[in-house]
Structure formats: C-alpha cells, structure tokens
Amino acid sequence: MDVCFRWNKKNTYSLAALAPLVPDALKVKKPHDGVMIYSFATRQKDSIFSEVKKADTESIFIAGGPHPSGAPEETLEYFDCVVIGEGEETLPELVDAIKSGRDISTVKGIAYKDDSGKIIITDRREPVDLDKYPCFDPDIVMSPLEISRGCPFRCRYCQTPRLFGNKMRHRSIDNIVKYARYYRDLRFTSSNSMAYGSDGIHPRFDKVEKLLSALKDTGARDIFFGTFPSEVRPEFVTNDSLELITKYCTNSKVSLGAQSGSDRILREILRGHTVDDVVQSLELCFDHGITPIVDFMVGFPDETEEEQDMSLELIQWICKKGGNVHSHYLTPLPGTPYVDVKTSPVSKRYKKVMGKLALTGQATGTWE
Ligand code: SF4
C-alpha cells in the first residue's frame, strides 16, 4: 500500500518535519491510491475538502495540522482520520496500524468515526521531546529551524498553545547546530524566539547567547533571529536581547507582536502585556537602530471605532519613527475560544490610513 504526502507550497514546514518519520512515503500533488496524508490551515480547508470529496481513488485520507486539529468533527466529514496536535509520534503509529490492518482505536491523539458513524477521539498524547525528531530531512525538504514549541500564554485568537501546549519546549543547542550546518542563512520558528531556553515568561538571554554563539561557530553566513517566520513578544525586547541581535545576527529588523493600541482589547484577548510595554519595546528598538516590524490585528469582537483609532495612533507613530506594520483582520480559528465570535467591522478611517501607509510600503497585510 502506497503512503503519500499531499504536497503543496503552503504545508512545506509541517511536511518537512513529518516526511522523515514516514520515510518511504511519496510526495504527490493529487489524490493517489493508498494512504493520503494532508496537513493544512483554515485558509486552505475549502480547496482541500473539495479535492478529497471529488477524489475517485482508493484512498484512506488522513488529515493533520492546525485546522483538522481544531475542527476534527468538520474534517471527518471528508477525511477518515484526523491526527490531533503534534504528529511526530501519532502519524507513524497510525500509518503503521492502517498498513498492517490493526485496530486504530489504540492510537493516541487521533479522531475517527467508528462503524456506527460516531466520532471517537482517543487519549491525548504527551508533548514530544523535540530532540528526538529531526527538524527536516535535507533529502526531502528543508524548513526554518524549529527551536521551540508551545507557549505559556493563551491569547484567545491563537492556535499555538492549543496545538502544542502551554509549556514551552526547546530543541537543544547541539541538535539545532546539527541542522544549522545545512544552511548558510539561518532562520527559525518559535512562538517567541527570544524566549529560547526559558519558560516563555522569564527570559534566559544567557541561553539565547549560547545558542547564537554556537550557530556563529558553524560558519553560518547570516543569522536572522527574531524575524519572520518567528516573532518576539514586547517584554522580551530589552537592551540585552537587542545587543545579542546586534552582536550575532545579520538582521537589522525585529518582528514583534503588538496586536492593539487599546489596553482594554489587550486585556480582553489575554495578550499578557500592555500598550506601554509595546511602546517601551519599540523605543528600545529605535535606540538600538533596529527597525521594528509590528504585528496588529483588527476586527476583535466588540472592538469600537475609538479602539481602532488607538491602534492607528500607535501605527502612525511607529511608521513616523521609521518602523513598519503588518496588520490583518481577525480570523476566528478552530480550536480557539474565538472560533465562533462575531468579528467587528473595520472603520473607514482605519482602511484609509492603512491604505496610505501601504502605498508608501510601511504597512502590509489584509485588514478588510
Ligand atoms: S499569539 Fe503568541 S504569545 Fe499569544 S498564545 Fe499565540 S504564540 Fe503565544
């Protein structure tokens, strides 16, 4: 029985991590007979559900990733099994059970329908030890280096702590260095890269420095830390952390999450920091000659025009000082407390100001 990963440009990071665990699997761009493995986010769900619905292959369809994990019931309308949360242990075990005709009910961390059509969700799995699993298989596909997983915060709109848990886990420096040797330019994924080595709340910049120093010793040409696809929480932007960037890294920009210029909204979404924390972190960036790229969201439930104006005021201040902004409209994601919320309309003024900033290249994103 063939085992196949459904490959597309949007899921290369998750497949980079999973492909080495099912080493004989094929990479395919359409349904194929055998076991078909998909990984996707909410944005891709419509096209993927449609593809699976129309498939005329003899396949067992497995889904994993952010959307299926948060919405297993919906996913099981199209798929045979859902891997919930981390796939490193669950996926190989599930594939093995299917191939050998064993009962899948003993596989932890999955959802499926039994013979009567009832949805069964098996026991949750413990979070994995990242060092036991490769970042990627260089013969298959490479991705940014995942240095940490999980997040101690519980921002209401975010899937990360729901998928990966509230305890931050880190790949060891030795393990990161092993995979870093494949690259000349290094980029990383983490819920908060400056929280490397810590519990995600109390910084351990000594450990961040050990990591950056070890990476520098690999002969890497460029190290991009605290930039896309990772970001930094405002309270982790300090003189010490910015000095580490200046000392070891190529980037002169840092991506950080502000989300709103309203303290009421920040409290409501459980961000765990204030507007003052954001401003303080931005001032530090400017003092150190580092350009902040600041993430904002708009359309929170019950967000008023005045609260959107507060975000705009902060956005305009950032842009005036030379920073950049990335703004997007709130997407209520499955598996989060915001899954069913009613988003708020975006004010005319927000659209107008952001449109102007987009024309000058200072703002990017989709806020409509
Ligand atoms: S938005 Fe960031 S800080 Fe908040 S829960 Fe998600 S990963 Fe954690």
Coordinates of C-alpha atoms and ligand atoms in Angstrom, one line a residue:
M1 CA 0.0 0.0 0.0
D2 CA 1.5 3.4 -1.0
V3 CA 1.7 6.1 1.6
C4 CA 1.6 9.6 0.2
F5 CA 2.0 13.2 1.4
R6 CA -0.2 15.7 -0.4
W7 CA 2.4 18.3 -1.2
N8 CA 1.7 22.0 -1.7
K9 CA 3.6 25.2 -1.2
K10 CA 1.6 26.1 2.0
N11 CA 2.4 23.0 4.0
T12 CA 6.2 22.5 3.4
Y13 CA 7.1 23.4 7.0
S14 CA 4.9 20.7 8.6
L15 CA 5.7 18.2 5.9
A16 CA 9.5 18.9 6.4
A17 CA 9.1 17.7 10.0
L18 CA 6.8 14.8 9.2
A19 CA 8.2 13.4 6.0
P20 CA 11.3 11.9 7.6
L21 CA 9.1 9.9 10.0
V22 CA 7.4 8.1 7.2
P23 CA 10.5 7.6 5.1
D24 CA 9.0 5.6 2.2
A25 CA 6.1 8.0 1.6
L26 CA 5.7 9.5 -1.8
K27 CA 5.1 13.2 -2.4
V28 CA 2.1 13.7 -4.6
K29 CA 0.1 16.7 -5.9
K30 CA -3.3 15.0 -6.2
P31 CA -5.1 12.1 -4.6
H32 CA -3.4 8.7 -5.1
D33 CA -4.4 5.1 -4.2
G34 CA -3.2 4.2 -0.7
V35 CA -2.9 6.3 2.4
M36 CA -3.1 10.0 1.6
I37 CA -1.7 12.4 4.3
Y38 CA -2.7 16.1 4.3
S39 CA -1.7 18.9 6.6
F40 CA -3.4 22.3 6.3
A41 CA -4.6 25.5 7.9
T42 CA -8.0 27.0 7.9
R43 CA -7.3 29.2 4.8
Q44 CA -6.8 26.0 2.7
K45 CA -9.7 24.0 4.0
D46 CA -12.2 24.7 1.3
S47 CA -10.0 23.6 -1.6
I48 CA -8.7 20.6 0.3
F49 CA -12.2 19.4 1.4
S50 CA -13.3 19.8 -2.2
E51 CA -10.3 17.8 -3.5
V52 CA -11.0 15.0 -1.1
K53 CA -14.7 15.0 -1.8
K54 CA -14.1 14.7 -5.5
A55 CA -11.3 12.1 -5.3
D56 CA -12.0 8.9 -7.2
T57 CA -9.1 7.0 -5.8
E58 CA -9.0 4.0 -3.4
S59 CA -7.5 6.0 -0.5
I60 CA -7.6 6.3 3.2
F61 CA -7.4 10.0 3.9
I62 CA -5.6 11.3 7.0
A63 CA -5.6 15.0 8.0
G64 CA -3.4 16.8 10.4
G65 CA -2.2 20.4 11.1
P66 CA -3.9 23.5 12.6
H67 CA -7.3 23.2 11.0
P68 CA -8.0 19.5 11.4
S69 CA -6.7 19.6 15.0
G70 CA -9.0 22.4 15.9
A71 CA -12.0 21.1 14.0
P72 CA -11.8 17.3 13.9
E73 CA -15.6 16.9 13.6
E74 CA -15.8 19.0 10.5
T75 CA -12.7 17.4 9.0
L76 CA -14.1 13.9 9.5
E77 CA -17.0 14.8 7.1
Y78 CA -14.3 14.4 4.4
F79 CA -11.4 12.5 5.9
D80 CA -11.1 9.1 7.5
C81 CA -8.8 10.0 10.4
V82 CA -7.5 13.2 12.0
V83 CA -4.2 13.5 13.8
I84 CA -4.8 16.0 16.6
G85 CA -1.9 18.2 17.6
E86 CA 1.7 17.0 17.2
G87 CA 2.2 14.4 14.5
E88 CA 5.7 13.1 15.3
E89 CA 4.6 10.1 17.3
T90 CA 1.0 9.8 16.2
L91 CA 1.3 9.8 12.4
P92 CA 3.9 6.9 12.0
E93 CA 1.9 4.8 14.5
L94 CA -1.4 5.5 12.7
V95 CA 0.1 4.7 9.3
D96 CA 1.6 1.5 10.6
A97 CA -1.7 0.5 12.1
I98 CA -3.6 1.2 8.9
K99 CA -1.0 -0.7 6.7
S100 CA -1.0 -3.7 9.0
G101 CA -4.8 -3.7 9.4
R102 CA -4.6 -3.2 13.1
D103 CA -7.3 -1.5 15.2
I104 CA -6.6 2.2 15.2
S105 CA -8.6 2.8 18.4
T106 CA -5.4 2.2 20.4
V107 CA -3.5 5.0 18.6
K108 CA -3.4 8.0 20.9
G109 CA -4.0 11.5 19.6
I110 CA -6.4 10.8 16.8
A111 CA -10.1 11.2 15.8
Y112 CA -12.1 8.9 13.5
K113 CA -15.6 7.6 13.0
D114 CA -16.5 4.2 14.3
D115 CA -18.7 1.7 12.3
S116 CA -21.8 3.4 13.6
G117 CA -20.6 6.9 12.4
K118 CA -19.9 8.0 16.0
I119 CA -16.8 10.3 16.3
I120 CA -14.2 8.8 18.6
I121 CA -11.4 10.9 19.9
T122 CA -8.6 8.8 21.5
D123 CA -6.5 9.7 24.5
R124 CA -4.3 12.8 24.3
R125 CA -0.6 12.3 23.7
E126 CA 2.1 13.9 25.8
P127 CA 4.1 16.6 24.1
V128 CA 7.1 15.2 22.2
D129 CA 10.8 15.8 23.0
L130 CA 11.9 17.9 20.1
D131 CA 15.4 16.5 20.1
K132 CA 14.1 13.0 19.3
Y133 CA 12.8 14.2 16.0
P134 CA 14.5 15.8 13.0
C135 CA 13.8 19.4 12.0
F136 CA 13.7 18.1 8.4
D137 CA 15.3 15.6 6.1
P138 CA 17.6 17.5 3.8
D139 CA 17.0 15.0 1.0
I140 CA 13.3 15.7 1.1
V141 CA 12.7 19.3 2.1
M142 CA 14.3 21.9 4.3
S143 CA 12.5 24.4 6.5
P144 CA 13.4 27.1 9.0
L145 CA 14.9 25.6 12.2
E146 CA 12.2 25.0 14.8
I147 CA 14.0 25.9 18.1
S148 CA 11.0 25.9 20.4
R149 CA 7.4 24.8 20.6
G150 CA 4.4 25.6 22.8
C151 CA 3.5 28.9 24.6
P152 CA 2.6 29.7 28.2
F153 CA 0.3 32.5 27.0
R154 CA -3.3 31.9 25.9
C155 CA -4.1 34.7 23.5
R156 CA -7.7 34.0 22.7
Y157 CA -7.3 34.0 18.9
C158 CA -4.2 31.8 18.7
Q159 CA -4.0 28.1 17.9
T160 CA -0.4 27.7 19.1
P161 CA -0.9 26.8 22.8
R162 CA -4.0 24.7 21.9
L163 CA -1.9 22.7 19.4
F164 CA 1.3 22.5 21.2
G165 CA 0.5 23.1 24.9
N166 CA 1.3 25.7 27.4
K167 CA 4.7 24.5 28.3
M168 CA 7.5 25.9 26.2
R169 CA 9.9 23.2 25.0
H170 CA 13.2 23.8 23.3
R171 CA 15.4 21.9 20.9
S172 CA 18.9 21.5 22.4
I173 CA 21.7 23.7 21.1
D174 CA 23.6 20.6 19.8
N175 CA 20.5 19.4 17.9
I176 CA 19.9 22.9 16.4
V177 CA 23.6 23.2 15.4
K178 CA 23.4 19.8 13.7
Y179 CA 20.6 21.0 11.4
A180 CA 22.0 24.5 11.0
R181 CA 25.0 23.0 9.2
Y182 CA 22.8 22.5 6.2
Y183 CA 22.3 26.3 5.8
R184 CA 24.4 29.3 5.1
D185 CA 21.5 31.6 6.1
L186 CA 19.7 30.7 9.3
R187 CA 16.0 31.4 10.1
F188 CA 14.0 30.0 12.9
T189 CA 10.5 29.2 14.1
S190 CA 9.3 29.6 17.6
S191 CA 6.3 31.2 19.4
N192 CA 8.8 33.7 20.7
S193 CA 12.4 33.3 19.6
M194 CA 13.9 35.5 22.4
A195 CA 12.3 33.1 24.9
Y196 CA 14.7 30.3 23.8
G197 CA 15.8 28.3 26.8
S198 CA 13.2 29.8 29.1
D199 CA 9.7 29.0 30.4
G200 CA 8.4 31.6 27.9
I201 CA 7.8 34.2 30.7
H202 CA 11.1 34.8 32.3
P203 CA 13.8 35.5 29.7
R204 CA 17.0 33.5 29.7
F205 CA 19.2 35.6 27.4
D206 CA 22.2 33.7 28.6
K207 CA 20.8 30.6 26.8
V208 CA 19.9 32.7 23.7
E209 CA 23.5 33.9 23.6
K210 CA 24.9 30.4 23.9
L211 CA 22.7 29.3 21.0
L212 CA 23.6 32.3 18.8
S213 CA 27.3 31.9 19.6
A214 CA 27.2 28.2 18.8
L215 CA 25.4 29.0 15.5
K216 CA 28.0 31.6 14.6
D217 CA 30.7 28.9 15.1
T218 CA 29.1 26.7 12.5
G219 CA 30.3 29.3 9.9
A220 CA 26.8 30.4 9.0
R221 CA 26.9 33.4 6.7
D222 CA 23.8 35.1 8.0
I223 CA 21.8 34.5 11.2
F224 CA 18.3 36.1 11.2
F225 CA 16.9 35.9 14.7
G226 CA 13.6 37.5 15.9
T227 CA 12.4 37.9 12.4
F228 CA 9.8 36.2 10.2
P229 CA 8.7 33.4 10.4
S230 CA 9.2 33.9 14.2
E231 CA 8.4 36.9 16.3
V232 CA 9.3 38.3 19.7
R233 CA 6.9 39.3 22.5
P234 CA 7.4 43.0 23.5
E235 CA 8.5 42.3 27.0
F236 CA 11.4 40.2 25.6
V237 CA 12.7 43.2 23.7
T238 CA 15.3 44.7 26.1
N239 CA 18.7 46.2 25.9
D240 CA 20.2 42.7 26.5
S241 CA 18.2 41.0 23.8
L242 CA 18.8 43.7 21.2
E243 CA 22.5 43.7 21.9
L244 CA 22.5 40.0 21.1
I245 CA 20.9 40.7 17.8
T246 CA 23.5 43.4 17.0
K247 CA 26.4 41.2 18.1
Y248 CA 25.5 37.9 16.4
C249 CA 22.8 38.5 13.8
T250 CA 22.5 39.9 10.3
N251 CA 19.1 41.3 10.7
S252 CA 18.6 45.0 11.4
K253 CA 14.8 44.4 11.8
V254 CA 12.8 42.6 14.5
S255 CA 9.3 41.3 14.2
L256 CA 7.2 41.8 17.3
G257 CA 3.5 41.4 18.2
A258 CA 1.6 44.4 19.5
Q259 CA -1.9 43.4 18.2
S260 CA -3.7 46.5 19.5
G261 CA -3.3 50.1 20.7
S262 CA -6.1 49.6 23.3
D263 CA -5.4 48.2 26.7
R264 CA -9.0 47.0 27.0
I265 CA -8.6 44.9 23.9
L266 CA -5.2 43.6 25.0
R267 CA -6.8 42.5 28.3
E268 CA -9.7 41.0 26.6
I269 CA -7.6 38.9 24.2
L270 CA -5.3 37.8 27.1
R271 CA -2.2 39.2 25.5
G272 CA -0.4 39.5 28.9
H273 CA 1.2 42.9 28.1
T274 CA 0.1 46.5 27.9
V275 CA 0.3 49.2 25.3
D276 CA 3.1 50.8 27.4
D277 CA 5.1 47.5 27.2
V278 CA 4.8 47.8 23.4
V279 CA 5.9 51.4 23.3
Q280 CA 8.8 50.7 25.6
S281 CA 10.0 47.8 23.4
L282 CA 9.7 50.0 20.3
E283 CA 11.6 52.8 21.8
L284 CA 14.4 50.4 22.6
C285 CA 14.4 49.1 19.1
F286 CA 14.8 52.6 17.7
D287 CA 17.5 53.4 20.2
H288 CA 19.5 50.4 19.0
G289 CA 19.0 51.2 15.3
I290 CA 16.8 48.2 14.8
T291 CA 13.7 48.6 12.7
P292 CA 10.6 47.0 14.3
I293 CA 8.1 45.3 12.1
V294 CA 5.0 45.3 14.3
D295 CA 2.0 43.0 14.0
F296 CA -1.5 44.4 14.6
M297 CA -4.9 42.7 14.3
V298 CA -8.2 44.4 13.8
G299 CA -11.8 43.3 14.0
F300 CA -11.8 41.9 17.5
P301 CA -15.3 41.2 19.0
D302 CA -16.9 44.4 20.2
E303 CA -13.9 46.4 19.1
T304 CA -15.1 50.0 18.8
E305 CA -14.0 52.6 16.2
E306 CA -12.3 54.5 19.1
E307 CA -10.2 51.4 19.9
Q308 CA -9.3 51.0 16.2
D309 CA -8.2 54.7 16.3
M310 CA -6.0 53.9 19.3
S311 CA -4.3 51.2 17.2
L312 CA -4.0 53.7 14.3
E313 CA -2.4 56.2 16.6
L314 CA 0.3 53.7 17.6
I315 CA 0.7 52.5 14.0
Q316 CA 1.2 56.1 12.7
W317 CA 3.7 56.8 15.5
I318 CA 5.7 53.6 14.6
C319 CA 5.7 54.5 10.9
K320 CA 6.8 58.1 11.6
K321 CA 9.7 56.8 13.6
G322 CA 10.7 54.5 10.7
G323 CA 9.2 51.2 11.7
N324 CA 6.9 49.0 9.7
V325 CA 3.5 47.5 10.4
H326 CA 1.8 44.3 9.4
S327 CA -1.9 44.3 10.1
H328 CA -4.6 41.7 9.4
Y329 CA -8.2 41.1 10.1
L330 CA -9.1 38.7 12.8
T331 CA -9.8 35.2 11.6
P332 CA -11.7 33.2 14.2
L333 CA -9.8 29.9 14.2
P334 CA -11.0 26.4 15.2
G335 CA -9.7 25.1 18.5
T336 CA -9.5 28.7 19.9
P337 CA -12.0 30.4 22.2
Y338 CA -12.7 32.8 19.3
V339 CA -13.9 30.1 16.9
D340 CA -17.5 31.4 16.9
V341 CA -17.1 35.1 17.7
K342 CA -18.6 37.8 15.6
T343 CA -15.8 40.0 14.3
S344 CA -16.2 43.8 14.2
P345 CA -16.2 45.9 11.1
V346 CA -13.1 47.9 10.2
S347 CA -13.7 51.7 10.3
K348 CA -13.4 53.8 7.1
R349 CA -10.6 55.7 8.8
Y350 CA -8.6 52.5 9.6
K351 CA -8.9 51.4 5.9
K352 CA -7.9 54.9 4.6
V353 CA -4.9 55.3 6.9
M354 CA -3.6 51.8 6.3
G355 CA -4.2 52.1 2.6
K356 CA -2.0 55.2 2.5
L357 CA 0.7 53.5 4.6
A358 CA 0.6 50.5 2.3
L359 CA 1.3 52.8 -0.7
T360 CA 4.5 54.0 1.0
G361 CA 5.5 50.4 1.8
Q362 CA 5.2 51.0 5.5
A363 CA 2.2 48.7 6.0
T364 CA 1.5 45.3 4.7
G365 CA -1.3 42.8 5.3
T366 CA -5.0 42.4 4.8
W367 CA -7.3 44.4 7.1
E368 CA -10.5 44.3 5.1
Ligands
SF4_1 S1 -0.1 34.9 20.0 FE1 2.0 34.4 20.6 S2 2.0 34.8 22.8 FE2 -0.1 34.6 22.2 S3 -0.6 32.5 22.6 FE3 0.0 32.7 20.4 S4 2.1 32.2 20.4 FE4 1.6 32.6 22.5

